[in-house]
Tab-separated table of C-alpha atoms in Angstrom:
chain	number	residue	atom	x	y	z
A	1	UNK	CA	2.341	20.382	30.397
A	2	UNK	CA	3.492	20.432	33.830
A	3	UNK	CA	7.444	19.047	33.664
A	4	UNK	CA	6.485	16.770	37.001
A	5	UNK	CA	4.476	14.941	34.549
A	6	UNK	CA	7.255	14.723	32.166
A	7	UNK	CA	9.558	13.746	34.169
A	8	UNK	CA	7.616	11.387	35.791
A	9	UNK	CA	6.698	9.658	32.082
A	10	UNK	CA	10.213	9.785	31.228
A	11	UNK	CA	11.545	7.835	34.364
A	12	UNK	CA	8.646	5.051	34.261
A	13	UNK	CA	8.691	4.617	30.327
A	14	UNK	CA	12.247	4.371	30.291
A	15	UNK	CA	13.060	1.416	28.519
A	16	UNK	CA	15.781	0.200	31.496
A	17	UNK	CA	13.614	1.072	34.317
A	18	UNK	CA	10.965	-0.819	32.976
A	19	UNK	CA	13.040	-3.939	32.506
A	20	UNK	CA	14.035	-3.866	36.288
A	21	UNK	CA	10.349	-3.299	37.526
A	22	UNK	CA	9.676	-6.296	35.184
A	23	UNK	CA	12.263	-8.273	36.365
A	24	UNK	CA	11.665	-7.747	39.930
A	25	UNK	CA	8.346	-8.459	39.134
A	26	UNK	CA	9.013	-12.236	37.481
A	27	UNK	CA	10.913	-13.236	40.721
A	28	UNK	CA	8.187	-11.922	43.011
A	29	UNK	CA	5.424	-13.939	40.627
A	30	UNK	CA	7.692	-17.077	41.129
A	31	UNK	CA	8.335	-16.416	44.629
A	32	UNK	CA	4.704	-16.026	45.166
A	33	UNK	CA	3.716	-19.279	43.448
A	34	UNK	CA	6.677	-20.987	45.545
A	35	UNK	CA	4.014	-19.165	48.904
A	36	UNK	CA	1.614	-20.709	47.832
A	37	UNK	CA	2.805	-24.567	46.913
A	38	UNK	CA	1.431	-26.472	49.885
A	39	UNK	CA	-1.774	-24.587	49.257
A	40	UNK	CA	-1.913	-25.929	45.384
A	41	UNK	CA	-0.556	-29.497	46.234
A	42	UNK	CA	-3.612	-29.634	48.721
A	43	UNK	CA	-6.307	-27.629	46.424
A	44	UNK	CA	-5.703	-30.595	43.886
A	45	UNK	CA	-5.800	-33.391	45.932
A	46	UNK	CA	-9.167	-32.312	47.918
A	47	UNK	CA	-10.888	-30.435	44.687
A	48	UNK	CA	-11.038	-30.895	40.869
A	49	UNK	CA	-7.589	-29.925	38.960
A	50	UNK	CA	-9.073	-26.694	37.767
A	51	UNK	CA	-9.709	-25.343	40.624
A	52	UNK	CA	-6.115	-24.291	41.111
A	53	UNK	CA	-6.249	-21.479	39.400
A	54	UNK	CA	-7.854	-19.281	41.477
A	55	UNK	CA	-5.701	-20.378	44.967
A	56	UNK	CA	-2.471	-17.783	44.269
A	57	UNK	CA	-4.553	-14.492	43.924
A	58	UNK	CA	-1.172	-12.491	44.637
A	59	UNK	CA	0.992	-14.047	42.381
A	60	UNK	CA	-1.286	-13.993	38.957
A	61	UNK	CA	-2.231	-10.464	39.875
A	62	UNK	CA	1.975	-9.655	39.609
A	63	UNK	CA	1.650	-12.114	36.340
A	64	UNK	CA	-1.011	-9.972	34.753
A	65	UNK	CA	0.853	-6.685	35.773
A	66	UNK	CA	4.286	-8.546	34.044
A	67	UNK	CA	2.708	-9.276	31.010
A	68	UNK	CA	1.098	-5.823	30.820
A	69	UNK	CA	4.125	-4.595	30.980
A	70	UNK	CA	5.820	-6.991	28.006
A	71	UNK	CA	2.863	-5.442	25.798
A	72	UNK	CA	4.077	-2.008	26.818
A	73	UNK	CA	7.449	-2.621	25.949
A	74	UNK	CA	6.836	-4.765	22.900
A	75	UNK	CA	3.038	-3.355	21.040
A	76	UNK	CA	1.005	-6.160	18.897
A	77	UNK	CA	-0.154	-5.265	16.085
A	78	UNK	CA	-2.713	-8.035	15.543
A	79	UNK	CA	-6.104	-7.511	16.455
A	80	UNK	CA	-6.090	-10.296	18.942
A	81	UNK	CA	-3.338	-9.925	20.496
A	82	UNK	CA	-4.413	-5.942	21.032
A	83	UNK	CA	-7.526	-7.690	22.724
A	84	UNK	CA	-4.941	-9.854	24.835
A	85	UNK	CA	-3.532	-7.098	25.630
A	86	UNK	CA	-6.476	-5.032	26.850
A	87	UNK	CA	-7.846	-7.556	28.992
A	88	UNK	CA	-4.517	-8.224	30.961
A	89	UNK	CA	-3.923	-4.700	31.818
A	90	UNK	CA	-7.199	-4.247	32.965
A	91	UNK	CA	-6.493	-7.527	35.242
A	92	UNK	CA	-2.974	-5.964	35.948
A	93	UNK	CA	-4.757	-2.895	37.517
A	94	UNK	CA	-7.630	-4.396	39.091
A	95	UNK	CA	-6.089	-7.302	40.763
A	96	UNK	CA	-3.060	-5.694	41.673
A	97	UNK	CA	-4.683	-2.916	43.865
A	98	UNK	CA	-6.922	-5.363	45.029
A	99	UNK	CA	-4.427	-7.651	46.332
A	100	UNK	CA	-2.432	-5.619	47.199
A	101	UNK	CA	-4.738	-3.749	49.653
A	102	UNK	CA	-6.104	-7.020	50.649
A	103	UNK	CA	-2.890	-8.862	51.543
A	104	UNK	CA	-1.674	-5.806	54.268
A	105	UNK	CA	-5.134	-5.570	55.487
A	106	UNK	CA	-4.809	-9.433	56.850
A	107	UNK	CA	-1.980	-9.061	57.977
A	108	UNK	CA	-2.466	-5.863	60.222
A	109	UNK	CA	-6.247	-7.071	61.052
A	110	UNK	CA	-4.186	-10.594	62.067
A	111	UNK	CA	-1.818	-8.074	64.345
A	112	UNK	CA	-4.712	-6.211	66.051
A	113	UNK	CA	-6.855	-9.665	66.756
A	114	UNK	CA	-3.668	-11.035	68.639
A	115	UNK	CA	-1.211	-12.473	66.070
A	116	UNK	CA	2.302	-11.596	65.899
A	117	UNK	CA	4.400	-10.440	63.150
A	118	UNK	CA	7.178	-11.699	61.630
A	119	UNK	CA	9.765	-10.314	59.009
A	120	UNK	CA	8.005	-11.954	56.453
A	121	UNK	CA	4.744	-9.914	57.618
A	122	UNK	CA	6.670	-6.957	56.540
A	123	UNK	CA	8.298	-8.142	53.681
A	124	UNK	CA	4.846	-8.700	52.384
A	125	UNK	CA	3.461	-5.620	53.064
A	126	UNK	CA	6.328	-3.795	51.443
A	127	UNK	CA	5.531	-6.090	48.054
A	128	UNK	CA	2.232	-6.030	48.344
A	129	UNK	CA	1.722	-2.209	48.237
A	130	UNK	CA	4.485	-2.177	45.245
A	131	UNK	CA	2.153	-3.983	43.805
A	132	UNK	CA	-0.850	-1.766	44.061
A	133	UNK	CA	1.452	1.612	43.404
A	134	UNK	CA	2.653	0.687	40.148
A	135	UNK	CA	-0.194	-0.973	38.458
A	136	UNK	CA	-1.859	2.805	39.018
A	137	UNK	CA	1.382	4.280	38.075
A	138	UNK	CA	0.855	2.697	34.599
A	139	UNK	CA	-2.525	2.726	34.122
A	140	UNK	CA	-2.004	5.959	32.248
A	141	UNK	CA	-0.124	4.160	29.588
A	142	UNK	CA	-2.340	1.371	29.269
A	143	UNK	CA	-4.591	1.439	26.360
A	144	UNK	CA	-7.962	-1.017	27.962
A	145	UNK	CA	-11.171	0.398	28.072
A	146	UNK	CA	-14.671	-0.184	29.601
A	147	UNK	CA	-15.294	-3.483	28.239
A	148	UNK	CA	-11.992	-4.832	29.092
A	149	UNK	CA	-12.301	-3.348	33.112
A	150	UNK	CA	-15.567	-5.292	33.080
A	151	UNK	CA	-14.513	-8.446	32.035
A	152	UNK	CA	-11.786	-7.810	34.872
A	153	UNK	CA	-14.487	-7.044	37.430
A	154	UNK	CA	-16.110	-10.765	36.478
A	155	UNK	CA	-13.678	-12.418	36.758
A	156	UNK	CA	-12.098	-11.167	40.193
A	157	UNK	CA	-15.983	-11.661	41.251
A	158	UNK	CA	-15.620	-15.373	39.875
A	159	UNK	CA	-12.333	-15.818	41.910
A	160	UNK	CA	-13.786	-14.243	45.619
A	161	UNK	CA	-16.974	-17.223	44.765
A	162	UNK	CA	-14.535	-19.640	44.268
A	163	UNK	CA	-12.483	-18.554	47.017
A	164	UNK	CA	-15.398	-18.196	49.789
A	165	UNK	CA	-18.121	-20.677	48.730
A	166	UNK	CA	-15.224	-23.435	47.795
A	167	UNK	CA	-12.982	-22.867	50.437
A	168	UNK	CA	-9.925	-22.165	48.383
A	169	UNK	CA	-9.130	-18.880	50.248
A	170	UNK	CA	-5.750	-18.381	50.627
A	171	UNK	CA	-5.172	-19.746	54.235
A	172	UNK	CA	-5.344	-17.275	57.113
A	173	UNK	CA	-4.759	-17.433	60.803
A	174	UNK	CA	-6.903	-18.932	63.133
A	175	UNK	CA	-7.829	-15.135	64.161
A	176	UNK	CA	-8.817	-14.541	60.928
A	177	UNK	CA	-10.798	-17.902	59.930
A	178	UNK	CA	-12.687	-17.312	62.962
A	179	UNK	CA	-14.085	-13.803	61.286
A	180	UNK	CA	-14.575	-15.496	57.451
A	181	UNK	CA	-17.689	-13.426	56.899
A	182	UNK	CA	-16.405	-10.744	57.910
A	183	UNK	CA	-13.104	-11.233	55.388
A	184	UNK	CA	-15.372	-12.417	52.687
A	185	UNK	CA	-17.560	-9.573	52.452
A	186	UNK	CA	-14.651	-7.364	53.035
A	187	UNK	CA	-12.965	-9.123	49.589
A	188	UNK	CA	-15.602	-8.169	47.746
A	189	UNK	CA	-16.378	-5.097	48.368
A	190	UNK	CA	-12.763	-4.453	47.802
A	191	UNK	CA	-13.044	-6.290	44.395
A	192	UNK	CA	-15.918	-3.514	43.599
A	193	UNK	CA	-13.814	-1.030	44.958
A	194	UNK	CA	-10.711	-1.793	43.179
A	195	UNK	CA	-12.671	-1.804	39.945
A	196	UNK	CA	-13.647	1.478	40.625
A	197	UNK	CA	-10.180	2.675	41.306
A	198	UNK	CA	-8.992	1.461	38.198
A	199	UNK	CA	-11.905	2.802	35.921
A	200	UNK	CA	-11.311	6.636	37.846
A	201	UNK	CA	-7.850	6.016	37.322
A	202	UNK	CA	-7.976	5.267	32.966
A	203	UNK	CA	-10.837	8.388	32.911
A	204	UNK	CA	-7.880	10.804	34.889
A	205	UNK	CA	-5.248	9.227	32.414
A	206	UNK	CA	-8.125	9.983	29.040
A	207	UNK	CA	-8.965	13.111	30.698
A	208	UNK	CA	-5.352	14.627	30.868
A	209	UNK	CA	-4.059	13.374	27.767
A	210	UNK	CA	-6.921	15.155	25.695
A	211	UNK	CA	-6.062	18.667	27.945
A	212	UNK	CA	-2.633	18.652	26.958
């Protein structure tokens, strides 16, 4: 076994690194949630209440990938709660690359159309590619399978409809409205390819653990 690996499964399974990356992760949910306020106070005044849900894509992607990791730290022994726990890792990975990706994409497509960047441009970009390193970091520690990565791949299909044919995308510059298409059939083909991501990443993870 090659003692990168080891190392490398020491450092992220250790039980006070992965209380940091969880904490860090908690604030960045709630900060992200805080983004997106104006967004949610004006989703549920123009659209039915349930329709909130799928306005801060960011945030519940970092709230999947927190709660993965609270299963990791703490393993259920029921049988639902192992289902739970399947279904929100495979949401962790999924939505967290996809996100991730997506989020610095706007932002530099914004720059190149003509808009300028602030600090907050590159804190984003910064968080947002945290997000999409670690959830394939873990994935090899994760125990969801097919079935679960599907259920992911429906429901981040359900969100980009929502988002595109409900207009409850999360708002972009005027640059960026102005291509919508464009960003919409970008989303999902990142959706598809984040799916695929995360399934080559578990069958790497399967593949190496039954070599060692």
């Amino acid at each position: 076994m090659p003692i990168s690996y080891l190392w490398s499964k020491m450092f992220l399974t250790d039980r006070r690194f992965m209380w940091l990356l969880l904490i860090c992760n908690v604030l960045g949910t709630i900060y992200g949630y805080i983004w997106y306020g104006l967004q949610m106070e004006y989703t549920l005044e123009h659209w039915p209440s349930w329709m909130v849900i799928f306005v801060p894509d960011s945030p519940t992607a970092s709230l999947f990938f927190s709660i993965a990791l609270l299963f990791l730290m703490f393993p259920p022994r029921s049988g639902w709660l192992q289902l739970i726990r399947k279904l929100m890792e495979a949401l962790a990975v999924v939505t967290s690359v996809k996100y991730g990706v997506w989020a610095v994409t706007m932002i530099f497509w914004g720059q190149a159309l003509g808009d300028t960047l602030v600090w907050e441009d590159w804190m984003l970009t910064v968080s947002h590619l945290a997000m999409a390193i670690e959830s394939l970091l873990f994935v090899r520690f994760f125990i969801f399978g097919w079935k679960s990565l599907i259920a992911a791949l429906l429901w981040t299909l359900l969100n980009d409809y929502m988002d595109y044919s409900q207009g409850i995308y999360p708002w972009l510059t005027k640059q960026l409205v102005r291509r919508l298409d464009q960003v919409r059939n970008f989303t999902v083909c990142l959706t598809i390819a984040s799916t695929f991501v995360g399934g080559l990443a578990l069958w790497q993870a399967r593949y190496a653990r039954r070599s060692r």
